[in-house]
Coordinates of C-alpha atoms in Angstrom, one line a residue:
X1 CA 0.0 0.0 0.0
X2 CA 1.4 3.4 -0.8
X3 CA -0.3 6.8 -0.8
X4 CA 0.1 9.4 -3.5
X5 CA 0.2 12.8 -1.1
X6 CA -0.2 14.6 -4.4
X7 CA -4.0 15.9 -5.6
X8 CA -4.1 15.3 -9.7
X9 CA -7.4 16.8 -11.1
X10 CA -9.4 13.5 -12.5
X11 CA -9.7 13.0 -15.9
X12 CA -12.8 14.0 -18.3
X13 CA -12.5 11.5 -20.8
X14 CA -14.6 8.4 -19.2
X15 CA -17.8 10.5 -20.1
X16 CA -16.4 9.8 -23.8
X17 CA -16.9 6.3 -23.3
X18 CA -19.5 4.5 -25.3
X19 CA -18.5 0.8 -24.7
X20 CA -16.5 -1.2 -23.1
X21 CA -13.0 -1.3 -23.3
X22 CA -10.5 -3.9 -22.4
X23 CA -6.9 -4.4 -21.4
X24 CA -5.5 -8.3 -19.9
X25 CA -3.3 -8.9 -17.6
X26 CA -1.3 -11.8 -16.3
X27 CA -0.9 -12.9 -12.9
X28 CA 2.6 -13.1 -10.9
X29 CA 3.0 -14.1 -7.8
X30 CA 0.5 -13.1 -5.8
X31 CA -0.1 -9.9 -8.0
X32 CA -1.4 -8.6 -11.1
X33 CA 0.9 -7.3 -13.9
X34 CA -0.4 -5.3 -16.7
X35 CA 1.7 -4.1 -19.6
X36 CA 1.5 -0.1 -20.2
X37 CA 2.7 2.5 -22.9
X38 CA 4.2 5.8 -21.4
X39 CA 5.9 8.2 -22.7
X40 CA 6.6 5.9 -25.7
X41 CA 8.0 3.1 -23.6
X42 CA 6.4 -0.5 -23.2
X43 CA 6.5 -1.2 -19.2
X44 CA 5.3 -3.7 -17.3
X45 CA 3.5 -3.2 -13.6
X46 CA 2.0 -4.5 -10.6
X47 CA -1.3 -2.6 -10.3
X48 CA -1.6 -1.7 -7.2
X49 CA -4.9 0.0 -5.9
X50 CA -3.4 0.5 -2.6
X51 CA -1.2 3.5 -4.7
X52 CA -3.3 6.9 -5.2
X53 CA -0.8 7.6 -8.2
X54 CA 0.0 7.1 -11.6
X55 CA 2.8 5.1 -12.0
X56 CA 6.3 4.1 -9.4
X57 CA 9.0 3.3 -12.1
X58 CA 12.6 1.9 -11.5
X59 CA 14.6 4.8 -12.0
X60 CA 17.2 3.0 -14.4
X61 CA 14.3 3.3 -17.3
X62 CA 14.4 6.5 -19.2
X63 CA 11.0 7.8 -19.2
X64 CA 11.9 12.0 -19.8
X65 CA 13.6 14.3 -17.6
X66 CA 12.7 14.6 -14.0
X67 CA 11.1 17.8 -13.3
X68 CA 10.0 17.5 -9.7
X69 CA 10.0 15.8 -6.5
X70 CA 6.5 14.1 -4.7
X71 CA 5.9 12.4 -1.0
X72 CA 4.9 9.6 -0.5
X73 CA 3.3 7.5 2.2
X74 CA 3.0 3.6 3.1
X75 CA 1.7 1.4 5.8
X76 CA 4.5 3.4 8.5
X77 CA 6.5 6.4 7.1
X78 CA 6.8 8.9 4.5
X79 CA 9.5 9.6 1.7
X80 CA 10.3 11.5 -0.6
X81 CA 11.0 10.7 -4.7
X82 CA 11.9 12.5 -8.0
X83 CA 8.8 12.6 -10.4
X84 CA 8.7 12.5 -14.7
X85 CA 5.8 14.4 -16.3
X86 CA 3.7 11.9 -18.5
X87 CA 2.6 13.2 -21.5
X88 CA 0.8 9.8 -23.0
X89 CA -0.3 6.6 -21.3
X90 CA -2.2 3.3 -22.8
X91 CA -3.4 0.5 -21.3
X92 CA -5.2 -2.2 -23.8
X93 CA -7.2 -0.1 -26.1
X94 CA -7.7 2.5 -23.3
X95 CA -5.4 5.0 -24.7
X96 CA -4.8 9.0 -22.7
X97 CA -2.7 12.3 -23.9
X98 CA -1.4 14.9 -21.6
X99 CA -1.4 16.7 -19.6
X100 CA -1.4 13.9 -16.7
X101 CA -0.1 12.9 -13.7
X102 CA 4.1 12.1 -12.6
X103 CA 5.8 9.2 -12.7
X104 CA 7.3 8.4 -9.5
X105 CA 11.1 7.1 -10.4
X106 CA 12.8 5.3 -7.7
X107 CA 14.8 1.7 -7.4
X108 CA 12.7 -1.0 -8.2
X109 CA 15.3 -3.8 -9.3
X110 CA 14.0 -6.1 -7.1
X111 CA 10.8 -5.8 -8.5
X112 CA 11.0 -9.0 -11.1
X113 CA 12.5 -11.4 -8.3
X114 CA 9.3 -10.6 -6.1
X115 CA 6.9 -11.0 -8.6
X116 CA 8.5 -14.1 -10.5
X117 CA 8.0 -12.4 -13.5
X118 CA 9.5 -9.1 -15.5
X119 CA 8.4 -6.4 -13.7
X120 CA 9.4 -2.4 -14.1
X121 CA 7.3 -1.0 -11.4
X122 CA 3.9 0.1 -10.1
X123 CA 0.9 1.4 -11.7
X124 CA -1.4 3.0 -9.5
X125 CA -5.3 3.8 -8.9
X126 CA -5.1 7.4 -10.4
X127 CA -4.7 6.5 -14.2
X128 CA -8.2 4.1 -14.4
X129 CA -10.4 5.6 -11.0
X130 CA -12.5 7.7 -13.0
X131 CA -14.0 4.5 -15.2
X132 CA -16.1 2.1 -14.1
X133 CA -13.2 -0.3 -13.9
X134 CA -13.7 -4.0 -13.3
X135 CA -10.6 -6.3 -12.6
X136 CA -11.3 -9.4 -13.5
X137 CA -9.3 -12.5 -11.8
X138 CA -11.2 -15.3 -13.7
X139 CA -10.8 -14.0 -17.1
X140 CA -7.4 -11.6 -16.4
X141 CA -8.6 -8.6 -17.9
X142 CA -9.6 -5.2 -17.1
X143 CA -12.4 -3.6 -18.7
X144 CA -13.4 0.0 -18.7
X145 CA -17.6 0.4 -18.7
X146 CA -19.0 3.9 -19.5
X147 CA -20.9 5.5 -17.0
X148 CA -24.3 4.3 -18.2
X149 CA -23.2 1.2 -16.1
X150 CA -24.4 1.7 -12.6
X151 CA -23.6 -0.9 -10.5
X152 CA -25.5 0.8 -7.4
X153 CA -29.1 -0.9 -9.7
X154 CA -27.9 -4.5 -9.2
X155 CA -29.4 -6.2 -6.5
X156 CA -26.3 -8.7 -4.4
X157 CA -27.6 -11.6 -2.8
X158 CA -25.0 -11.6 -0.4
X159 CA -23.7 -15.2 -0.9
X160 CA -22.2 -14.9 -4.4
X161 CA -22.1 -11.0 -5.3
X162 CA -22.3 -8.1 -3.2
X163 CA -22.1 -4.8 -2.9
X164 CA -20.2 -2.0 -0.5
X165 CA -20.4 1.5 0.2
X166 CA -16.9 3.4 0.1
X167 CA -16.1 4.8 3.3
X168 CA -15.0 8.9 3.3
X169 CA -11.2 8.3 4.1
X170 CA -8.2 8.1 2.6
X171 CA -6.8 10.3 -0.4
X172 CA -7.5 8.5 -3.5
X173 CA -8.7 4.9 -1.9
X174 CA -10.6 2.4 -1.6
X175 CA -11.7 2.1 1.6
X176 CA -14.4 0.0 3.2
X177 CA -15.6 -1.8 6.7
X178 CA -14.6 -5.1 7.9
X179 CA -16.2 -6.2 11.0
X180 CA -13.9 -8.4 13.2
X181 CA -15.2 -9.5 16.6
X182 CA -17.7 -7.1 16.0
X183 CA -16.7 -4.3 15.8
X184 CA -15.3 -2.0 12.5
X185 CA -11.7 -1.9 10.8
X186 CA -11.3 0.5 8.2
X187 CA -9.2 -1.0 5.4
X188 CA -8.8 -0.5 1.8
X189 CA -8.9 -2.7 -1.1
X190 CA -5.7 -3.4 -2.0
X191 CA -4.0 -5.2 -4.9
X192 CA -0.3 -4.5 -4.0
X193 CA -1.0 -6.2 -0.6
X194 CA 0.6 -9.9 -1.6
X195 CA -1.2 -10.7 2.2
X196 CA -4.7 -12.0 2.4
X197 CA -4.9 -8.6 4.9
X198 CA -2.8 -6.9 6.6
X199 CA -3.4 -4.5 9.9
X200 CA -1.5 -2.7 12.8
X201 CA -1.4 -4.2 16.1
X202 CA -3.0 -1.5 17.7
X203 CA -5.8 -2.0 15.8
X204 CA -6.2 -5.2 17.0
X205 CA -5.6 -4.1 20.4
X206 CA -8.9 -1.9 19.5
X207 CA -11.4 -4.2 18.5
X208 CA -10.2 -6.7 21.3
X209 CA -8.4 -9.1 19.9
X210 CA -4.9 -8.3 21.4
X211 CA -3.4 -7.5 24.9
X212 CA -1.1 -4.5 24.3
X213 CA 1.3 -6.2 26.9
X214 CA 1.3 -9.3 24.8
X215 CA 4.6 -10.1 22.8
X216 CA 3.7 -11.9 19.5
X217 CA 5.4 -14.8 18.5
X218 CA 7.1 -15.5 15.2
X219 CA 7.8 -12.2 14.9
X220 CA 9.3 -11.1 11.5
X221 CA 10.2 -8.6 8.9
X222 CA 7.9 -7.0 6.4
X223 CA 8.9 -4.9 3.2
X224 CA 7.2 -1.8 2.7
X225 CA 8.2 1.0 0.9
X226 CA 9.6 3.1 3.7
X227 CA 12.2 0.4 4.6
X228 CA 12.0 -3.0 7.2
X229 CA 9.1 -2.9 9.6
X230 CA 8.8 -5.8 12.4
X231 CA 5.7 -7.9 11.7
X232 CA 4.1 -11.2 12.3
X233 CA 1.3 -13.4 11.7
X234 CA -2.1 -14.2 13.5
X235 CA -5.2 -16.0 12.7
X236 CA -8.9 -14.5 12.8
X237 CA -12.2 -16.3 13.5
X238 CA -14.9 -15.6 12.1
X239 CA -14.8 -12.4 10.4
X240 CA -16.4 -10.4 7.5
X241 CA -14.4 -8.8 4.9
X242 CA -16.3 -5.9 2.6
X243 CA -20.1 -7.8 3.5
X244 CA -18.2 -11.4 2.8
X245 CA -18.5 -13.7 5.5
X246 CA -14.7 -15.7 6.4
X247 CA -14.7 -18.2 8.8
X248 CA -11.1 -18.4 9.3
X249 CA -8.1 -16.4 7.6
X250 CA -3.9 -15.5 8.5
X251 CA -3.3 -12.2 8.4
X252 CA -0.6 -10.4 8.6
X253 CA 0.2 -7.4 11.5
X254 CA 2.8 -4.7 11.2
X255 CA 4.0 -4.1 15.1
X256 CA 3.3 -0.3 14.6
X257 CA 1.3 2.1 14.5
X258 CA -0.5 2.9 11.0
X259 CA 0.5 6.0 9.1
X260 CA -2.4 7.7 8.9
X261 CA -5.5 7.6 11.2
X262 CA -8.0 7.2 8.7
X263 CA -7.1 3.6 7.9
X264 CA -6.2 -0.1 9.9
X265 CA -4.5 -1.1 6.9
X266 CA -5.7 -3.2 3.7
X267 CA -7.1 -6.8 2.3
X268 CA -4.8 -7.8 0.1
X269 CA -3.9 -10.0 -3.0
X270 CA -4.7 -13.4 -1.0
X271 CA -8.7 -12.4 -0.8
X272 CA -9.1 -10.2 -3.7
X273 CA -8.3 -13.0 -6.4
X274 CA -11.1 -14.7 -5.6
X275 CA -13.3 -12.1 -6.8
X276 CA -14.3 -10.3 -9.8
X277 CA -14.5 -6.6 -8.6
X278 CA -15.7 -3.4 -10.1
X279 CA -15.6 -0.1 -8.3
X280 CA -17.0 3.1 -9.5
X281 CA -15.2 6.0 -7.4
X282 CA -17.5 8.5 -8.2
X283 CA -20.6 6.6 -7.1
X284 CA -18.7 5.4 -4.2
X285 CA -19.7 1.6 -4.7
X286 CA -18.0 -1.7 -5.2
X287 CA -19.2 -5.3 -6.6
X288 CA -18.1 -8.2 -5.9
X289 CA -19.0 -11.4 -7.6
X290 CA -17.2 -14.9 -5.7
X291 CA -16.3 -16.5 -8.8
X292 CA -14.3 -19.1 -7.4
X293 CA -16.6 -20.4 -5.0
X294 CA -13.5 -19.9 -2.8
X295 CA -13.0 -17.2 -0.1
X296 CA -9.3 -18.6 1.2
X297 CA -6.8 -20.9 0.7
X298 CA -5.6 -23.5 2.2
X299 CA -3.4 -22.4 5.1
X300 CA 0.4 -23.0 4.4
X301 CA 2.4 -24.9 6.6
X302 CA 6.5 -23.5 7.3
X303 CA 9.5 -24.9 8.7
X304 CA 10.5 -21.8 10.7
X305 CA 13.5 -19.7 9.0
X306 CA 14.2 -17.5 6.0
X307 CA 16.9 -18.0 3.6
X308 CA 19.0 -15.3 2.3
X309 CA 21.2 -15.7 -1.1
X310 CA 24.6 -14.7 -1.0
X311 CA 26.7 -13.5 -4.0
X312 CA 28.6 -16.9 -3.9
X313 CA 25.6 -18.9 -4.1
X314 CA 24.7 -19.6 -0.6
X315 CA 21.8 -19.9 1.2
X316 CA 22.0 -18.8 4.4
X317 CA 19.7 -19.8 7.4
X318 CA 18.5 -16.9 9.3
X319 CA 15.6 -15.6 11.7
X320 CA 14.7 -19.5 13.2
X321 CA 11.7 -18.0 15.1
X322 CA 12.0 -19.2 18.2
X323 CA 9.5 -21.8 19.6
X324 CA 9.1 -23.1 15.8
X325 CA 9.9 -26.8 14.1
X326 CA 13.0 -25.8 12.9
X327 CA 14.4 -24.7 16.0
X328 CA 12.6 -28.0 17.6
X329 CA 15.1 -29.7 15.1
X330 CA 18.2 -28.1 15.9
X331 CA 18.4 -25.9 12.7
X332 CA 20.4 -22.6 13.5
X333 CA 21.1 -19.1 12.3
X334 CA 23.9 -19.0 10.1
X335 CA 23.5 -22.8 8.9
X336 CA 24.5 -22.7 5.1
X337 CA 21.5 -25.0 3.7
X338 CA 22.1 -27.8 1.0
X339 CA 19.4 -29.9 0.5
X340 CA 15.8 -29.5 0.5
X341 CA 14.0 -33.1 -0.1
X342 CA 16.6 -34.5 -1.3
X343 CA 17.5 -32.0 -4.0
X344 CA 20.6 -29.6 -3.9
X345 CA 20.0 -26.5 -3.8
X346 CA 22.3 -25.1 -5.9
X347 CA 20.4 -25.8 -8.6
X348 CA 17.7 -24.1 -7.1
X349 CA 16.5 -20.3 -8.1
X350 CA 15.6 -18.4 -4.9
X351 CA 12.0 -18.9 -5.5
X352 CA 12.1 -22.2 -5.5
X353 CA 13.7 -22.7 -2.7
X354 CA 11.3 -20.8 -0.6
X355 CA 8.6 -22.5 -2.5
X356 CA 9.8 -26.0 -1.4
X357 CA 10.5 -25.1 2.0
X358 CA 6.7 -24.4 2.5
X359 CA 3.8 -27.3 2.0
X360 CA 0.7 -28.8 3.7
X361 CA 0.4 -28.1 7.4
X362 CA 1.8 -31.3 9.1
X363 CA 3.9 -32.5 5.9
X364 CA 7.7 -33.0 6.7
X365 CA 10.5 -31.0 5.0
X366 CA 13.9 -33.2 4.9
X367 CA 16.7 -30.2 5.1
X368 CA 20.5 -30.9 5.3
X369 CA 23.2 -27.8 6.9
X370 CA 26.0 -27.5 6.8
X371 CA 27.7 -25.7 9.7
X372 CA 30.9 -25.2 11.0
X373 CA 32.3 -27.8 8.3
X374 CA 29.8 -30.8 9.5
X375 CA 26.6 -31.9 7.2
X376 CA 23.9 -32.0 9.5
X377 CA 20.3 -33.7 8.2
X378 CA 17.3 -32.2 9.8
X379 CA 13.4 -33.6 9.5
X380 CA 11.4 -30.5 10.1
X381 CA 7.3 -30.7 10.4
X382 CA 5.7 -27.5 9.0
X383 CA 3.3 -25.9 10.4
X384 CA 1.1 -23.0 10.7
X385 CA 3.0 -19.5 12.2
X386 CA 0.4 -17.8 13.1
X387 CA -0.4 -16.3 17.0
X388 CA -3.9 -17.1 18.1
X389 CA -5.8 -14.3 19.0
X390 CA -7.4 -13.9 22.7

């Protein structure tokens, strides 16, 4: 989730529509990624509703001269970034001149490697918030409606489709009320959340469902865009997200405080895919339609440490939460890992290995160290790394 701080005047041209029109998009890991023209240049992004801006490009692609400088704020801090004028910008057959919005430049290298597929940066809410706009998961598309589509006339029946009010916060966001032990959170729809949800510990400590003298377990780290932030896991009861009931979910909470009062945080990639959504921002409404029957996954089962990747090749054990399986078998930080199931891992991308050290809660992962110039073999159980809440 990131926050444009900057107020760009919407655009007129949605009244111009007179059918749809469509633009697909693929799915990475646990994101969308659309392909764009701006400024000339073919990108690729994660679209990211949870961003009140245009577009957040790696700063190593030429897009024009820099002109300006924007903030910008996440789930904890604010920052500050150079900004490129756009002067055109097309998505499918949706195609807009200038004057616009700014590109936000800023490094994004990493961008690919979280995704697991080519990625140059972020395309916000600003550039498609004036449309009708659907996003839908089961076919990969967006598609633009004119405004003759009112989604406020369809009648939900509140088991497959519904539909939600937008809530008066937030600068150019979606956000709408959960209700967790029964009480409100405030949180915004957010497809650059890679969580099912994500909150702040205090809000939790609001609606009841956390002593503020408790220390979590399996506590973490969490990326946002202001840096490192201490995080962990916990799993919710019965809950409902925007109107949808959810009997049980993981989500994850960032051990500070939010920055900005108006929000608790956002639902993220891990609930969203399961929807087909359409939001009209200047009717304030959203649709949902459950076209996967499906309101969760499967909980994942861990062993209990990270991995990092070394320039030489390594992969090197780190953060063994305490009170987890790993530590239960004797695996330690700073353990150079070999085997996973019986394969080397040096033939293993980074991805992969994280992807084979996760499986079904209860499933054993067969690990081999080495450390201190002895092979050590390890039988780890995963399981779920999630706190209970009170």
């Amino acid at each position: 989730m990131i926050a444009t701080l900057l107020s760009v005047a919407l655009l007129s041209s949605a009244s111009q529509l007179t059918a749809p029109v469509e633009a697909p998009f693929r799915l990475g890991d646990d994101a969308i990624i659309v392909d764009v023209m701006v400024n000339g240049r073919k990108i690729s992004c994660m679209f990211d509703t949870g961003f009140g801006g245009w577009l957040v490009v790696n700063d190593q692609i030429n897009l024009g001269k820099a002109t300006g400088t924007a903030r910008l704020r996440d789930f904890v801090g604010e920052f500050e970034v150079k900004t490129v004028p756009i002067q055109s910008f097309q998505i499918g057959g949706l195609s807009l001149s200038g004057p616009m919005g700014e590109i936000v430049q800023q490094p994004l290298a990493h961008m690919t490697f979280s995704y697991g597929t080519h990625t140059d940066g972020i395309m916000g809410l600003e550039p498609i918030m004036n449309y009708v706009t659907e996003i839908n998961f089961e076919k990969q598309k967006f598609i633009f409606h004119p405004r003759s589509v009112d989604i406020t006339k369809r009648t939900p029946d509140n088991k497959r489709t519904f539909l939600v009010k937008m809530l008066p916060r937030g600068i150019n966001a979606i956000e709408l009320t959960a209700t967790v032990n029964g009480k409100p959170l405030y949180l915004a729809l957010d497809t650059g959340n890679a969580f099912y949800a994500t909150t702040h510990k205090e809000s939790l400590e609001r609606v009841g469902l956390w002593d503020p003298n408790r220390k979590p377990d399996f506590l973490t780290t969490a990326w946002v865009a202001s840096g490192p932030v201490d995080s962990f896991y916990v799993r919710i009861p019965k809950c409902e997200i925007f109107g949808v009931p959810v009997e049980d979910s993981i989500w994850s909470v960032i051990d500070l405080p939010s920055s900005g009062a108006d929000s608790d945080g956002t639902v993220g990639f891990g609930f969203l895919k399961h929807f087909n959504i359409i939001f009209d921002y200047e009717r304030r409404y959203v649709w949902l339609e459950n076209w996967s029957g499906k309101v969760t996954d499967p909980h994942k089962g861990h062993v209990g440490f990270r991995v990092q990747h070394t320039e030489s090749g390594d992969y090197v054990v780190f953060g063994v939460f305490k009170g987890g399986p790993a530590e239960a078998a004797g695996i330690k930080d700073g353990d150079r890992l070999r085997v996973i199931d019986g394969k080397s891992v040096t033939t293993m991308t980074p991805e992969q290995v994280e992807a084979a050290l996760e499986g079904d809660v209860g499933s054993v992962c067969k690990v081999a160290v080495s450390r201190q110039g002895s092979l050590i073999r390890a039988e780890i159980q995963r399981k779920v790394l999630a706190n209970e809440v009170q």
